[in-house]
Coordinates of C-alpha atoms in Angstrom, one line a residue:
X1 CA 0.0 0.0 0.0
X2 CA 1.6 3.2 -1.0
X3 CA 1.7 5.8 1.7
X4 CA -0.7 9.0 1.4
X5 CA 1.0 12.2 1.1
X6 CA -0.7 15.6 0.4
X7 CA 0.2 18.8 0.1
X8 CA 0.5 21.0 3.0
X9 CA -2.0 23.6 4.3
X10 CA 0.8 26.6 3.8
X11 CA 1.2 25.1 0.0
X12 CA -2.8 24.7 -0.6
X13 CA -3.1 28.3 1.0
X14 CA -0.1 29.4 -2.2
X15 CA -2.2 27.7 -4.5
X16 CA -5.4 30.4 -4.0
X17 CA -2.9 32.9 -3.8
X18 CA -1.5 31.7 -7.2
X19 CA -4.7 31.2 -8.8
X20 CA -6.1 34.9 -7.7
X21 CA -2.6 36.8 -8.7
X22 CA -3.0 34.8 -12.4
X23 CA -6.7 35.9 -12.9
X24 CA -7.3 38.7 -15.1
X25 CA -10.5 41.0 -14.7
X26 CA -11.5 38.2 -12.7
X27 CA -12.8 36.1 -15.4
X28 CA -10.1 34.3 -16.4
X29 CA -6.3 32.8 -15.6
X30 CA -3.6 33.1 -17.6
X31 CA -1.3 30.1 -16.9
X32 CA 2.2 32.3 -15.9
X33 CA 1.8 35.9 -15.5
X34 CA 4.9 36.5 -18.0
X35 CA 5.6 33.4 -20.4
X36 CA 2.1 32.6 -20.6
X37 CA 0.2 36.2 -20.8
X38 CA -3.2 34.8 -22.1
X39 CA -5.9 32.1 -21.9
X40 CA -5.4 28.9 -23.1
X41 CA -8.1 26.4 -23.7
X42 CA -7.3 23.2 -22.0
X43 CA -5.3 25.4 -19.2
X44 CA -8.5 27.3 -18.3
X45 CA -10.0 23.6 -17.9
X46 CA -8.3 22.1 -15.4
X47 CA -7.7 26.1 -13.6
X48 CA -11.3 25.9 -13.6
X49 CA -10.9 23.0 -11.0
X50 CA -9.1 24.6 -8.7
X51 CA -11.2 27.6 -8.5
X52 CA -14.2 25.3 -7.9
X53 CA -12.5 24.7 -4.4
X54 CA -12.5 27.6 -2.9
X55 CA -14.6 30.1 -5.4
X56 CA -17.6 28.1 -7.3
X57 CA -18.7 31.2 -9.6
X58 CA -15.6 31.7 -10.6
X59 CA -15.2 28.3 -11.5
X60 CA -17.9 28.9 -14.2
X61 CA -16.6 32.6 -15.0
X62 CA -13.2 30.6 -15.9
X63 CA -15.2 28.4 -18.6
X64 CA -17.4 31.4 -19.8
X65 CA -14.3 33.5 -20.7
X66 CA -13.5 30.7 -23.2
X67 CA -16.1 30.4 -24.8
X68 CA -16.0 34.1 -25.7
X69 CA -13.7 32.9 -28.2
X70 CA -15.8 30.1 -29.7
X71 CA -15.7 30.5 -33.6
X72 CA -19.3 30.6 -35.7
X73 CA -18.2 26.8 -36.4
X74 CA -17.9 25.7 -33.1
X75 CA -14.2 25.3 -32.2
X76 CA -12.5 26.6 -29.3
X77 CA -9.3 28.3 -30.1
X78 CA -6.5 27.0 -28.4
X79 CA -5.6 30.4 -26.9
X80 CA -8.3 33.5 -26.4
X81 CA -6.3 37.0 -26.7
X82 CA -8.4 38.5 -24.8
X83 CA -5.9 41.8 -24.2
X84 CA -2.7 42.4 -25.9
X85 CA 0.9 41.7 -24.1
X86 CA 3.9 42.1 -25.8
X87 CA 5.5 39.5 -23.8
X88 CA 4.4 36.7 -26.1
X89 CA 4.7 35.3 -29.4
X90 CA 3.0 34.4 -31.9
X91 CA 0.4 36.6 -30.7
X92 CA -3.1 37.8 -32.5
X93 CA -0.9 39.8 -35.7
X94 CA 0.8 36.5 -36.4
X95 CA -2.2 34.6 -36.1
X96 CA -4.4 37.0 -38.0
X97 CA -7.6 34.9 -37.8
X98 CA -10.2 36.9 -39.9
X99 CA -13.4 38.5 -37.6
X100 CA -16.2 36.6 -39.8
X101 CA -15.0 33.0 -38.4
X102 CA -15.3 34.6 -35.2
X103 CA -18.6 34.7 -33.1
X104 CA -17.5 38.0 -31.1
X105 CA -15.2 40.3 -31.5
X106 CA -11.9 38.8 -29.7
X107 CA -8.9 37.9 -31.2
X108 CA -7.9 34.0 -30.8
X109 CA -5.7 31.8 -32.5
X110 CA -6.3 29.5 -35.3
X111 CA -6.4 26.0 -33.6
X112 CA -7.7 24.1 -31.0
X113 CA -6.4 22.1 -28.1
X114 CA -7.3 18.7 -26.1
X115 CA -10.7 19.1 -25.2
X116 CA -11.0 18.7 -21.6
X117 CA -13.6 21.3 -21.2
X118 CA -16.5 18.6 -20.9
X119 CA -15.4 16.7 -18.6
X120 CA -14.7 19.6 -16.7
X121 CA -18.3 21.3 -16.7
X122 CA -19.2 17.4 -15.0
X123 CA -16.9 17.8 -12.6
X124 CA -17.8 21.4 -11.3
X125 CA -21.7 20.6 -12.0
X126 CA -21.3 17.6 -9.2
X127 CA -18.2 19.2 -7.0
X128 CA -19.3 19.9 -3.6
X129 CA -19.1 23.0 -3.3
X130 CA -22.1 23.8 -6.2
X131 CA -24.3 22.9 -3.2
X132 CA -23.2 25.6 -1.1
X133 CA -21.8 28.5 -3.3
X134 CA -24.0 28.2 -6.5
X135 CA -27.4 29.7 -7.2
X136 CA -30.0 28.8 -9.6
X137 CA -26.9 28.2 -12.2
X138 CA -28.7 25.4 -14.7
X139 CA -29.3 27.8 -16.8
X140 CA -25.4 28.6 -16.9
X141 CA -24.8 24.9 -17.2
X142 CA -27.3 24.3 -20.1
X143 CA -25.5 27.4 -22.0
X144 CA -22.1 25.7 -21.5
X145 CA -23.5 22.2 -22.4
X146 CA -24.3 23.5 -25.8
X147 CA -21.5 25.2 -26.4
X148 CA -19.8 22.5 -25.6
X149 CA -21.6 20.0 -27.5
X150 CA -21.4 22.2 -31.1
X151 CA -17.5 22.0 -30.1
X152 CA -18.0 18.4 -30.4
X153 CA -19.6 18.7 -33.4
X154 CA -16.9 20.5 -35.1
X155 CA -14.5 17.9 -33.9
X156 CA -16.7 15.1 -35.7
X157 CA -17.6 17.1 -38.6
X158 CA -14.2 18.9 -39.7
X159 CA -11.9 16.8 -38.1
X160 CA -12.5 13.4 -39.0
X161 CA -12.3 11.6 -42.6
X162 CA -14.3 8.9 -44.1
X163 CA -15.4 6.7 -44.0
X164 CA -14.5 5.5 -40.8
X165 CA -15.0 9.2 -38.9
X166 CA -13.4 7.9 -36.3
X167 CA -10.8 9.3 -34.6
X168 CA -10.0 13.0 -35.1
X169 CA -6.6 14.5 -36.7
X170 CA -4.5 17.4 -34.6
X171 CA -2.3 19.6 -37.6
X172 CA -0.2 21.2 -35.4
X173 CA 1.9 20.0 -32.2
X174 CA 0.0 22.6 -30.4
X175 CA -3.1 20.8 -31.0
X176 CA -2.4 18.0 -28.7
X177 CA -1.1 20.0 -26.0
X178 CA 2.8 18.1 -26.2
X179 CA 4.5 20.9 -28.5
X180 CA 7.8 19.2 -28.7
X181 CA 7.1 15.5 -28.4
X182 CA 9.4 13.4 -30.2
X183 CA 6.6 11.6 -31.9
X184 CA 6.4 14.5 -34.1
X185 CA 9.9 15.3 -34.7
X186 CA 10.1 13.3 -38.3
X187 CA 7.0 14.7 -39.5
X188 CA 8.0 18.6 -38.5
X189 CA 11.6 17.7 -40.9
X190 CA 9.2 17.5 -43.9
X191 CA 7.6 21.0 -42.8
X192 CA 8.1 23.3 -45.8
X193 CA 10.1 26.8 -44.9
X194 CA 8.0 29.8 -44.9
X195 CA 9.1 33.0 -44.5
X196 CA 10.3 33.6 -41.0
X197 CA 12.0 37.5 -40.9
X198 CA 8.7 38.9 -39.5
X199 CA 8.4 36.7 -36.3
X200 CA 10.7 36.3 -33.6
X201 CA 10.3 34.1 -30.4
X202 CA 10.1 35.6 -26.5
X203 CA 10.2 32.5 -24.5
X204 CA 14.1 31.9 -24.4
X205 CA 16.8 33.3 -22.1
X206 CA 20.0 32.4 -21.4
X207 CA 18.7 30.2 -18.1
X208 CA 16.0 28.6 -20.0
X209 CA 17.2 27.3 -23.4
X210 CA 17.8 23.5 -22.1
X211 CA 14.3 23.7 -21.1
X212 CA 12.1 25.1 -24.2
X213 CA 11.5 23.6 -27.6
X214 CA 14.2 24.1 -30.3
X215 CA 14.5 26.8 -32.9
X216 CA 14.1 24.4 -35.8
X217 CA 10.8 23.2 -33.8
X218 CA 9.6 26.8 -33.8
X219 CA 10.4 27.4 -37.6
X220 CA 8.1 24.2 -38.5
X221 CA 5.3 26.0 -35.9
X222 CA 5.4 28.8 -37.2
X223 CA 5.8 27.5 -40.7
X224 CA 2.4 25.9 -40.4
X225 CA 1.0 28.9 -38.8
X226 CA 1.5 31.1 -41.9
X227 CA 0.3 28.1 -44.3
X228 CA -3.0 27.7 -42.7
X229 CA -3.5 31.3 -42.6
X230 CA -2.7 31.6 -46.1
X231 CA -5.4 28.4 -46.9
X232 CA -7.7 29.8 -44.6
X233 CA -8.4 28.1 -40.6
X234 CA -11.6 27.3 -42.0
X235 CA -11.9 26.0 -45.0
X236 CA -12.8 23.0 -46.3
X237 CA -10.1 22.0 -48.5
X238 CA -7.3 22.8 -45.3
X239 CA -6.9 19.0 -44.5
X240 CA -6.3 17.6 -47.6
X241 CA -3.3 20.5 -47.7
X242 CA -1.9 20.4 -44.3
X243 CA 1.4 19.2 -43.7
X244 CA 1.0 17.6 -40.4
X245 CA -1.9 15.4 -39.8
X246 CA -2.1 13.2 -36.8
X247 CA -4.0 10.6 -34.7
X248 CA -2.9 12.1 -31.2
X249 CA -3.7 10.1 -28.5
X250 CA -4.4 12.6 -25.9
X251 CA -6.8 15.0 -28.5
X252 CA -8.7 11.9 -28.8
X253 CA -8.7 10.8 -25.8
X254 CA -9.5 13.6 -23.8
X255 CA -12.7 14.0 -26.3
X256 CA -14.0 10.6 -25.7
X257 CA -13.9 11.2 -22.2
X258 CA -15.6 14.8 -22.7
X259 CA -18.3 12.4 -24.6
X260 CA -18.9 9.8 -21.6
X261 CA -19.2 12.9 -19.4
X262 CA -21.0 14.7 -21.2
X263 CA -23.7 12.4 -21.3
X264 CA -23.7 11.5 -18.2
X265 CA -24.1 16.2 -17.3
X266 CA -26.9 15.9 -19.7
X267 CA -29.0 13.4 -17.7
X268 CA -28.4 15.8 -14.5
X269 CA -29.5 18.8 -16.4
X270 CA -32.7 17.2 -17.7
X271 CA -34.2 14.1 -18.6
X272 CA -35.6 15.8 -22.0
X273 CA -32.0 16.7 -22.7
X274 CA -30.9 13.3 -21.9
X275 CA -33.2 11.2 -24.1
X276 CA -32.8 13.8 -26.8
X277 CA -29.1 13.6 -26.7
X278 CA -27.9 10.2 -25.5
X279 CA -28.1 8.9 -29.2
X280 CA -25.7 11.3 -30.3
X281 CA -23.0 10.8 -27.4
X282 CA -23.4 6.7 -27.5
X283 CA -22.4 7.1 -31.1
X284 CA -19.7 9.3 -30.3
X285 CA -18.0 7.4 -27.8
X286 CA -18.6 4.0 -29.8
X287 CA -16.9 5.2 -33.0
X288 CA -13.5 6.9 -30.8
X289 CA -13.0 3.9 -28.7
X290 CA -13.3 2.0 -31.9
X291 CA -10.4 4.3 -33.6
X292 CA -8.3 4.4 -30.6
X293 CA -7.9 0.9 -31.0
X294 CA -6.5 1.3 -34.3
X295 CA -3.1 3.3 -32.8
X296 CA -2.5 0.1 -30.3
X297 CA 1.2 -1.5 -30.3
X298 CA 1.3 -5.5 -29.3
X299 CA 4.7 -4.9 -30.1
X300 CA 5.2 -2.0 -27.7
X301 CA 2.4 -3.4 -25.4
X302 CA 1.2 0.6 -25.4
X303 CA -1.1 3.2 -27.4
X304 CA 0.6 5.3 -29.8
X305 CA 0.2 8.4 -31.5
X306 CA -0.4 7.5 -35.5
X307 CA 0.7 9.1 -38.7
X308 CA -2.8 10.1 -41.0
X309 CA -0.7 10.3 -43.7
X310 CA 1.4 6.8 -44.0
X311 CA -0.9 4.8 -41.2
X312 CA 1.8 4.4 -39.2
X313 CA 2.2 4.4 -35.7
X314 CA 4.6 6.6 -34.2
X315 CA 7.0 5.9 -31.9
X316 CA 8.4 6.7 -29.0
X317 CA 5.7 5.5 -26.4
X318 CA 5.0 8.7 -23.9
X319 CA 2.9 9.9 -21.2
X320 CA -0.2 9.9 -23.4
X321 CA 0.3 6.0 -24.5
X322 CA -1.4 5.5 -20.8
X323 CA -4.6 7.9 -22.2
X324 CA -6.9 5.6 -23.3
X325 CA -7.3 4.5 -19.7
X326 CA -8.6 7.7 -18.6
X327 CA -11.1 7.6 -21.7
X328 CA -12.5 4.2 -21.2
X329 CA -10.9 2.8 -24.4
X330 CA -8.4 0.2 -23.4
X331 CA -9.2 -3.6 -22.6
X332 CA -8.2 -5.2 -19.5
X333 CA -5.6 -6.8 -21.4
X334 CA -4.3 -3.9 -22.5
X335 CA -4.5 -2.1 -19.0
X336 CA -2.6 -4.9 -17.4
X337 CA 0.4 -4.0 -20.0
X338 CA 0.4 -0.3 -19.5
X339 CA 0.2 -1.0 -15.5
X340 CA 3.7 -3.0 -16.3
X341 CA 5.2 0.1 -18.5
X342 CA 4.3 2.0 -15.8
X343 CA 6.0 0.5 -12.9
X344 CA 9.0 -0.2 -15.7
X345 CA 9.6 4.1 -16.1
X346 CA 8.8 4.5 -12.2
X347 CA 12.1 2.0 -11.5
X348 CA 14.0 3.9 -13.8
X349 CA 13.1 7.4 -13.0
X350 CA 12.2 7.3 -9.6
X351 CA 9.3 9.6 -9.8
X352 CA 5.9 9.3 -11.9
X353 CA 5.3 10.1 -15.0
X354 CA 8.0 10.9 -17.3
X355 CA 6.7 12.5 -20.7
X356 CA 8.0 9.7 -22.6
X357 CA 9.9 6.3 -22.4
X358 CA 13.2 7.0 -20.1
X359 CA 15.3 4.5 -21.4
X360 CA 14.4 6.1 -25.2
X361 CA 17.4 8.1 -26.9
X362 CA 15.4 11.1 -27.0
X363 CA 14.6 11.2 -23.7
X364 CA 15.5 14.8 -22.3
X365 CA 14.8 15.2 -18.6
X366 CA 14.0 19.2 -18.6
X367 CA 13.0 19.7 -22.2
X368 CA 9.1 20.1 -22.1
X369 CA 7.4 17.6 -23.4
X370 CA 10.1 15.8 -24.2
X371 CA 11.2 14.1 -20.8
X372 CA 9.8 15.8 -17.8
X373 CA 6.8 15.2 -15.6
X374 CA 3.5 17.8 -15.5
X375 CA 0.7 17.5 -13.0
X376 CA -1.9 17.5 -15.6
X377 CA -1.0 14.8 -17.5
X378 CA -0.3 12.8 -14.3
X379 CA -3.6 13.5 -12.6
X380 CA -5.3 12.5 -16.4
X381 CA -3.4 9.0 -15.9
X382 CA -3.7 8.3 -12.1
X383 CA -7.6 9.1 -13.0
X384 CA -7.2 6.0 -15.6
X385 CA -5.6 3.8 -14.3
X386 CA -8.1 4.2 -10.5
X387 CA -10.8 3.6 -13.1
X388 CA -9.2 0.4 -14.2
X389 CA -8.9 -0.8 -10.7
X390 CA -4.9 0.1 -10.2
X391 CA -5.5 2.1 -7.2
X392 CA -2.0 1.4 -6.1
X393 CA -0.9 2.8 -9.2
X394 CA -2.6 5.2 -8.6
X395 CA -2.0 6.7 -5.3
X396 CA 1.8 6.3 -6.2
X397 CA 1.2 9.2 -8.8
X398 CA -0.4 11.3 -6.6
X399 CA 2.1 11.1 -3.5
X400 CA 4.7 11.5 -6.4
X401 CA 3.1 14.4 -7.7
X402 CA 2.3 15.9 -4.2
X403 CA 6.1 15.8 -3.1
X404 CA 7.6 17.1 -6.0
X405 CA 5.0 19.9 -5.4
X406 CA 6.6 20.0 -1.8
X407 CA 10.2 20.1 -2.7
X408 CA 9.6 22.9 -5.6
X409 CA 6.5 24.6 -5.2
X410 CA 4.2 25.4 -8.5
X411 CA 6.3 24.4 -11.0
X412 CA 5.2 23.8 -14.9
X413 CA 6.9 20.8 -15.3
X414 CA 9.4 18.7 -12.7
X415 CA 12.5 16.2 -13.8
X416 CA 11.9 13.1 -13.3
X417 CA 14.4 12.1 -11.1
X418 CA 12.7 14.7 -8.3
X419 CA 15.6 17.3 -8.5
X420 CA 14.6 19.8 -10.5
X421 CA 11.4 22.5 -10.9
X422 CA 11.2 23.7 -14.3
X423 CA 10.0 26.2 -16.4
X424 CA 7.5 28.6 -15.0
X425 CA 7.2 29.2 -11.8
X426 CA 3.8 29.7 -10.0
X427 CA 2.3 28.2 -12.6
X428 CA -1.4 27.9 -12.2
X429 CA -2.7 24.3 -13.3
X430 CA -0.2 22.7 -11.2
X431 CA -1.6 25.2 -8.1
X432 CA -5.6 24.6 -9.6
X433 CA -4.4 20.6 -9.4
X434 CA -3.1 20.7 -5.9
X435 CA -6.5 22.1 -4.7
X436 CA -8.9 19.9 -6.7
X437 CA -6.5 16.6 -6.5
X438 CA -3.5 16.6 -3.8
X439 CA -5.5 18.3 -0.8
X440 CA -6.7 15.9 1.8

């Protein structure tokens, strides 16, 4: 039985502070006052959870000021400029997302992110707290559930390609959320140059270059930035011409589990609502789980993030093979195998979970997504694998994730060997995290 471990009352009492010295005009957070000047879409989700502990409305205000920037098509940008800072590029002028796509008059930029948001309107709807701190808000929550739901719709209607429809394709490494992954690094190579004298980066410094992506990572961004805006973010024929197109397994995942959850908000909110809709989200969640299946490795014994292009499956295996759990997709079979990488990369490492495989050769412990541990992606997977009965597995992430917290504070992301706090500090999912998920 692993021991518990939480994070302290001074720490918890930090986290609030964090959360309220991020909020802007007190209806939204940006994640790091400087690095991260803005909203971000799957950030404001799990913030959104941590205000929930200790301030239910603005819980909700958190998810509202997203969906300020929901286009006329449904998607959700994957960051909402909703004031201009010069601190941060590419900002709205190198986005330049044209006002008609828009459905108010905010500047956002022209993709999306994992969609957490659904599974995060669930969770506030039956958190404690909506008992004691919420009025009359159904009518906010039926607002949100349709938002939410036409976001879904998007997903299913512009994402997906016959005649399967199955499983939904990222084009960018911002879309699923792990920039720098190294399952994307032989698709950005083939990345054609565009023009890159107008745009220059703000997130390096001399301490952090060992921690952020690379240039030549930024030059295929950015690269694919100014093509889609050239094709147009909303066109039809932008697939077919995009020169990254992926099956990513946490983008998929995380909108499976918006499906299951989202059903199950919609039978809460009303039983009209839930026999109208429950069609729709069974079919949903029967055709992903079906296409998740597809990006399974026997070979690795682990999900993997696929290739539209070439079928292929991409290695290495990362944080997000272990996905699926939280979504419901994987068989027992399958569960058992990732419960066995799991405890492999916890020998190795000491601390749970690395971003990708440790013993890989493109393992980089404080590189971003390429080797260190967030709090996000570790609360998605001790969530999956407690669903799947690993509750030791489970509790061994969070008393991980609760010490590292301990020995660095609010970290972005942590090495995992436990010595190091990287990139932003104070950074406000791994504070909203600590409240909703490592207090006692």
């Amino acid at each position: 039985m692993v021991e518990q471990f939480s994070v302290s009352k001074d720490l918890l009492a930090k986290a609030q502070q964090i959360l309220t010295e991020n909020s802007r005009a007190d209806s939204y957070t940006v994640p790091s006052g400087r690095l991260y000047p803005y909203q971000w879409n799957w950030d404001s989700g799990f913030i959104a959870l941590g205000w929930a502990c200790f301030d239910y409305q603005r819980a909700l205000r958190e998810v509202e000021s997203l969906f300020i920037g929901q286009w006329k098509n449904g998607m959700v940008p994957h960051i909402v400029f909703h004031e201009f800072e010069e601190h941060y590029a590419p900002g709205p002028l190198d986005w330049q997302v044209p006002d008609h796509v828009k459905d108010q008059q905010v500047c956002t930029s022209g993709i999306t992110q994992p969609p957490i948001i659904g599974s995060v309107l669930y969770r506030i709807y039956t958190h404690k707290n909506r008992k004691t701190q919420a009025q009359n808000d159904d009518v906010q929550f039926m607002a949100l559930y349709k938002k939410t739901k036409a976001y879904h719709d998007w997903f299913m209607s512009k994402r997906t390609i016959g005649p399967d429809h199955d499983l939904c394709l990222s084009l960018h490494p911002w879309e699923s959320g792990m920039d720098n992954s190294p399952s994307w690094d032989d698709l950005l190579k083939n990345v054609p140059d565009e023009d890159m004298s107008g745009f220059r980066r703000k997130d390096v410094n001399d301490d952090n270059l060992a921690e952020r992506p690379h240039d030549h990572d930024y030059r295929a961004y950015m690269s694919l930035v100014y093509h889609y805006r050239r094709v147009g973010y909303d066109q039809p024929d932008l697939m077919p011409q995009a020169h990254f197109r992926v099956y990513d397994l946490v983008l998929n995942s995380l909108l499976l589990r918006s499906a299951r959850d989202m059903k199950k908000l919609s039978a809460l909110l009303s039983s009209d609502l839930c026999a109208e809709d429950e069609a729709y989200w069974d079919a949903q969640i029967d055709k992903i789980s079906s296409g998740l299946q597809k990006l399974w490795s026997e070979s690795d014994g682990a999900f993997l993030n696929g290739d539209a292009k070439t079928k292929a499956l991409l290695e290495p295996v990362t944080n997000a093979s272990f996905l699926p759990l939280y979504a419901g997709a994987a068989s027992k079979e399958q569960a058992q195998a990732l419960a066995q990488k799991y405890k492999e990369w916890r020998e190795v490492c000491g601390f749970s979970v690395a971003t990708i495989d440790p013993l890989s050769d493109k393992f980089e412990a404080t590189r971003y997504w390429r080797g260190p541990i967030w709090m996000n992606t570790n609360w998605l997977i001790a969530e999956g694998f407690k669903d799947y009965g690993y509750d030791d597995i489970a509790a061994e992430i969070r008393a991980d994730s609760a010490e590292l917290i301990e020995r660095f504070g609010y970290c972005e992301y942590f090495t995992p060997d436990g010595v190091r706090g990287c990139g932003a500090d104070q950074f406000s999912w791994s504070a909203a995290l600590a409240l909703y998920w490592l207090a006692e």
